[in-house]
């Protein structure tokens, strides 16, 4: 129950952040996105060994990134919190887990 409260609080904060990003002017957002793209190494995903090709990192804008974070929180709430709060029998938990395994839950929330 406390985990669910934390997720709900986090989603509320993300909503406030989305509101702030929406109110920022386009020039400020573009400057922030350029700054972020300059501070990361574009070859960060390259394996240390072997001849794997360099994978180019694609940066999303601030608003899209925060919206994706919100989606992950919602999926965690549904996949983890609801499982334990609503799954009151072993059979029900197994059924919910099988549904989760075939659904499109974000890989980051597994």
XYZ file of N, CA and C in Angstrom:
330
model
N 0.828 -1.195 0.000
C 0.000 0.000 0.000
C 0.875 1.261 0.000
N 1.982 1.237 0.734
C 2.858 2.415 0.754
C 3.566 2.597 -0.588
N 3.874 1.481 -1.271
C 4.495 1.586 -2.595
C 3.536 2.234 -3.579
N 2.277 1.846 -3.508
C 1.272 2.437 -4.398
C 1.151 3.935 -4.136
N 1.193 4.338 -2.868
C 1.119 5.762 -2.533
C 2.324 6.513 -3.099
N 3.496 5.886 -3.021
C 4.701 6.516 -3.573
C 4.582 6.694 -5.086
N 4.054 5.687 -5.763
C 3.903 5.784 -7.214
C 2.900 6.870 -7.571
N 1.784 6.930 -6.833
C 0.780 7.967 -7.095
C 1.384 9.355 -6.882
N 2.175 9.508 -5.820
C 2.827 10.796 -5.561
C 3.820 11.133 -6.673
N 4.555 10.122 -7.146
C 5.520 10.355 -8.226
C 4.816 10.778 -9.509
N 3.689 10.145 -9.812
C 2.944 10.501 -11.023
C 2.420 11.930 -10.924
N 1.981 12.344 -9.739
C 1.516 13.725 -9.558
C 2.655 14.714 -9.809
N 3.849 14.380 -9.316
C 5.003 15.258 -9.539
C 5.375 15.294 -11.022
N 5.274 14.149 -11.685
C 5.565 14.108 -13.118
C 4.563 14.970 -13.878
N 3.283 14.925 -13.469
C 2.271 15.773 -14.108
C 2.613 17.255 -13.950
N 3.102 17.634 -12.764
C 3.497 19.034 -12.555
C 4.681 19.391 -13.449
N 5.627 18.454 -13.579
C 6.792 18.685 -14.432
C 6.374 18.826 -15.894
N 5.441 17.991 -16.337
C 4.937 18.094 -17.708
C 4.288 19.457 -17.921
N 3.530 19.915 -16.934
C 2.915 21.238 -17.033
C 3.955 22.332 -17.160
N 5.038 22.227 -16.394
C 6.104 23.230 -16.468
C 6.794 23.189 -17.826
N 7.061 21.985 -18.314
C 7.715 21.865 -19.619
C 6.824 22.448 -20.711
N 5.523 22.213 -20.616
C 4.596 22.751 -21.620
C 4.583 24.274 -21.622
N 4.860 24.890 -20.479
C 4.845 26.353 -20.391
C 6.175 26.987 -20.794
N 7.246 26.200 -20.829
C 8.533 26.744 -21.261
C 8.463 27.092 -22.744
N 9.206 28.107 -23.130
C 9.197 28.481 -24.534
C 10.052 27.508 -25.341
N 9.789 27.453 -26.627
C 10.448 26.495 -27.512
C 11.962 26.703 -27.546
N 12.403 27.939 -27.499
C 13.839 28.237 -27.551
C 14.565 27.643 -26.342
N 13.965 27.772 -25.164
C 14.571 27.209 -23.953
C 14.648 25.694 -24.048
N 13.584 25.061 -24.529
C 13.579 23.606 -24.663
C 14.642 23.139 -25.648
N 14.799 23.848 -26.758
C 15.817 23.479 -27.741
C 17.217 23.627 -27.161
N 17.455 24.694 -26.397
C 18.763 24.882 -25.758
C 19.042 23.748 -24.781
N 18.037 23.366 -23.987
C 18.218 22.271 -23.030
C 18.516 20.959 -23.740
N 17.792 20.676 -24.816
C 18.007 19.435 -25.552
C 19.395 19.398 -26.189
N 19.870 20.535 -26.724
C 21.222 20.584 -27.293
C 22.272 20.364 -26.213
N 22.050 20.956 -25.046
C 22.985 20.792 -23.938
C 23.072 19.328 -23.521
N 21.924 18.670 -23.381
C 21.907 17.263 -22.971
C 22.605 16.400 -24.006
N 22.372 16.662 -25.290
C 23.004 15.838 -26.321
C 24.518 16.028 -26.353
N 25.023 17.176 -25.913
C 26.469 17.418 -25.900
C 27.175 16.733 -24.736
N 26.473 16.473 -23.640
C 27.171 15.940 -22.472
C 27.234 14.419 -22.454
N 26.593 13.740 -23.417
C 26.644 12.285 -23.458
C 27.521 11.819 -24.603
N 28.226 10.733 -24.367
C 29.070 10.128 -25.381
C 28.182 9.369 -26.372
N 28.256 9.676 -27.664
C 27.398 8.983 -28.626
C 27.743 7.506 -28.785
N 28.892 7.091 -28.281
C 29.315 5.693 -28.402
C 29.114 4.920 -27.101
N 28.266 5.416 -26.220
C 28.127 4.819 -24.895
C 27.609 3.385 -24.946
N 26.853 3.015 -25.963
C 26.296 1.671 -26.034
C 27.197 0.672 -26.750
N 28.358 1.079 -27.170
C 29.265 0.174 -27.875
C 29.870 -0.830 -26.904
N 29.869 -2.065 -27.307
C 30.456 -3.111 -26.460
C 31.976 -2.942 -26.414
N 32.553 -3.390 -25.303
C 33.992 -3.224 -25.128
C 34.790 -4.183 -26.005
N 34.235 -5.338 -26.281
C 34.947 -6.335 -27.075
C 34.173 -6.626 -28.353
N 34.867 -7.106 -29.343
C 34.203 -7.495 -30.578
C 34.129 -6.350 -31.561
N 33.514 -6.647 -32.671
C 33.434 -5.636 -33.726
C 31.988 -5.193 -33.951
N 31.269 -5.043 -32.877
C 29.882 -4.600 -33.017
C 29.852 -3.158 -33.506
N 28.900 -2.853 -34.344
C 28.822 -1.473 -34.843
C 28.381 -0.510 -33.743
N 28.756 0.722 -33.920
C 28.367 1.758 -32.966
C 26.866 1.984 -33.096
N 26.183 1.973 -31.968
C 24.745 2.258 -31.975
C 24.541 3.714 -31.606
N 23.963 4.432 -32.492
C 23.735 5.862 -32.268
C 22.620 6.043 -31.247
N 22.850 6.919 -30.296
C 21.850 7.227 -29.287
C 20.899 8.265 -29.853
N 19.609 8.026 -29.682
C 18.607 8.989 -30.145
C 18.001 9.642 -28.914
N 18.223 10.929 -28.763
C 17.673 11.659 -27.630
C 16.262 12.122 -27.948
N 15.390 11.970 -26.969
C 14.028 12.473 -27.106
C 13.971 13.832 -26.433
N 12.992 14.639 -26.832
C 12.880 15.934 -26.180
C 12.384 15.755 -24.745
N 12.499 16.800 -23.974
C 12.206 16.726 -22.536
C 10.793 16.254 -22.257
N 9.832 16.800 -22.958
C 8.433 16.457 -22.712
C 8.171 14.981 -22.993
N 8.673 14.485 -24.103
C 8.463 13.083 -24.458
C 9.135 12.152 -23.448
N 10.314 12.525 -22.970
C 11.013 11.714 -21.972
C 10.228 11.626 -20.673
N 9.697 12.750 -20.229
C 8.931 12.761 -18.980
C 7.623 11.999 -19.155
N 7.002 12.110 -20.314
C 5.773 11.355 -20.560
C 6.047 9.851 -20.578
N 7.195 9.441 -21.118
C 7.574 8.028 -21.077
C 7.804 7.565 -19.647
N 8.412 8.416 -18.834
C 8.621 8.086 -17.424
C 7.282 7.896 -16.718
N 6.337 8.757 -17.026
C 5.002 8.637 -16.427
C 4.351 7.312 -16.835
N 4.502 6.936 -18.094
C 3.949 5.672 -18.569
C 4.567 4.491 -17.821
N 5.871 4.548 -17.585
C 6.540 3.479 -16.838
C 5.988 3.395 -15.424
N 5.767 4.550 -14.777
C 5.189 4.542 -13.431
C 3.795 3.927 -13.431
N 2.987 4.276 -14.430
C 1.639 3.699 -14.506
C 1.707 2.186 -14.706
N 2.643 1.736 -15.533
C 2.775 0.303 -15.765
C 3.281 -0.414 -14.517
N 4.183 0.216 -13.780
C 4.627 -0.367 -12.510
C 3.476 -0.463 -11.524
N 2.677 0.574 -11.469
C 1.517 0.568 -10.584
C 0.591 -0.580 -10.938
N 0.333 -0.740 -12.222
C -0.580 -1.790 -12.663
C 0.036 -3.178 -12.480
N 1.314 -3.321 -12.874
C 1.932 -4.642 -12.895
C 2.400 -5.121 -11.532
N 2.777 -4.211 -10.654
C 3.317 -4.621 -9.353
C 2.324 -4.366 -8.232
N 1.908 -3.127 -8.078
C 1.040 -2.782 -6.945
C -0.306 -3.483 -7.033
N -0.947 -3.403 -8.197
C -2.257 -4.048 -8.328
C -2.158 -5.554 -8.152
N -1.056 -6.124 -8.587
C -0.871 -7.563 -8.432
C -0.955 -7.970 -6.971
N -0.250 -7.252 -6.121
C -0.226 -7.626 -4.709
C -1.439 -7.122 -3.937
N -2.006 -6.004 -4.351
C -3.170 -5.485 -3.638
C -4.451 -6.212 -4.021
N -4.577 -6.604 -5.277
C -5.811 -7.246 -5.733
C -5.684 -8.761 -5.837
N -4.466 -9.260 -5.863
C -4.263 -10.702 -5.975
C -4.318 -11.356 -4.605
N -5.518 -11.722 -4.183
C -5.673 -12.233 -2.825
C -5.577 -13.749 -2.736
N -5.511 -14.452 -3.867
C -5.321 -15.900 -3.841
C -4.194 -16.249 -4.800
N -3.592 -17.410 -4.583
C -2.489 -17.833 -5.436
C -2.952 -17.992 -6.885
N -4.144 -18.545 -7.078
C -4.669 -18.717 -8.435
C -4.845 -17.395 -9.149
N -5.336 -16.413 -8.424
C -5.547 -15.099 -9.025
C -4.214 -14.434 -9.364
N -3.244 -14.565 -8.469
C -1.917 -13.996 -8.742
C -1.302 -14.662 -9.971
N -1.433 -15.997 -10.088
C -0.893 -16.694 -11.264
C -1.559 -16.203 -12.547
N -2.883 -16.011 -12.500
C -3.607 -15.531 -13.677
C -3.141 -14.126 -14.049
N -2.961 -13.260 -13.048
C -2.504 -11.897 -13.319
C -1.087 -11.907 -13.888
N -0.226 -12.777 -13.346
C 1.145 -12.859 -13.854
C 1.172 -13.343 -15.300
N 0.306 -14.300 -15.637
C 0.281 -14.774 -17.024
C -0.204 -13.664 -17.957
N -1.144 -12.843 -17.484
C -1.612 -11.708 -18.289
C -0.492 -10.679 -18.471
N 0.260 -10.438 -17.414
C 1.362 -9.480 -17.491
C 2.418 -9.963 -18.483
N 2.690 -11.268 -18.494
C 3.750 -11.783 -19.357
C 3.407 -11.671 -20.837
N 2.114 -11.592 -21.184
C 1.752 -11.458 -22.596
C 1.396 -10.026 -22.970
N 1.410 -9.128 -22.005
C 1.034 -7.746 -22.291
C 2.243 -6.948 -22.760
N 2.010 -5.697 -23.033
C 3.077 -4.854 -23.584
C 3.701 -3.967 -22.518
N 3.968 -4.522 -21.363
C 4.579 -3.727 -20.305
C 5.990 -3.337 -20.726
N 6.339 -2.123 -20.441
C 7.646 -1.590 -20.801
C 8.752 -2.470 -20.233
N 9.746 -2.758 -21.029
C 10.850 -3.622 -20.606
C 11.581 -3.052 -19.398
N 11.570 -1.731 -19.238
C 12.254 -1.121 -18.103
C 11.557 -1.401 -16.780
N 10.286 -1.754 -16.830
C 9.562 -1.998 -15.588
C 9.526 -3.470 -15.214
N 10.222 -4.324 -15.955
C 10.249 -5.751 -15.610
C 11.310 -6.028 -14.588
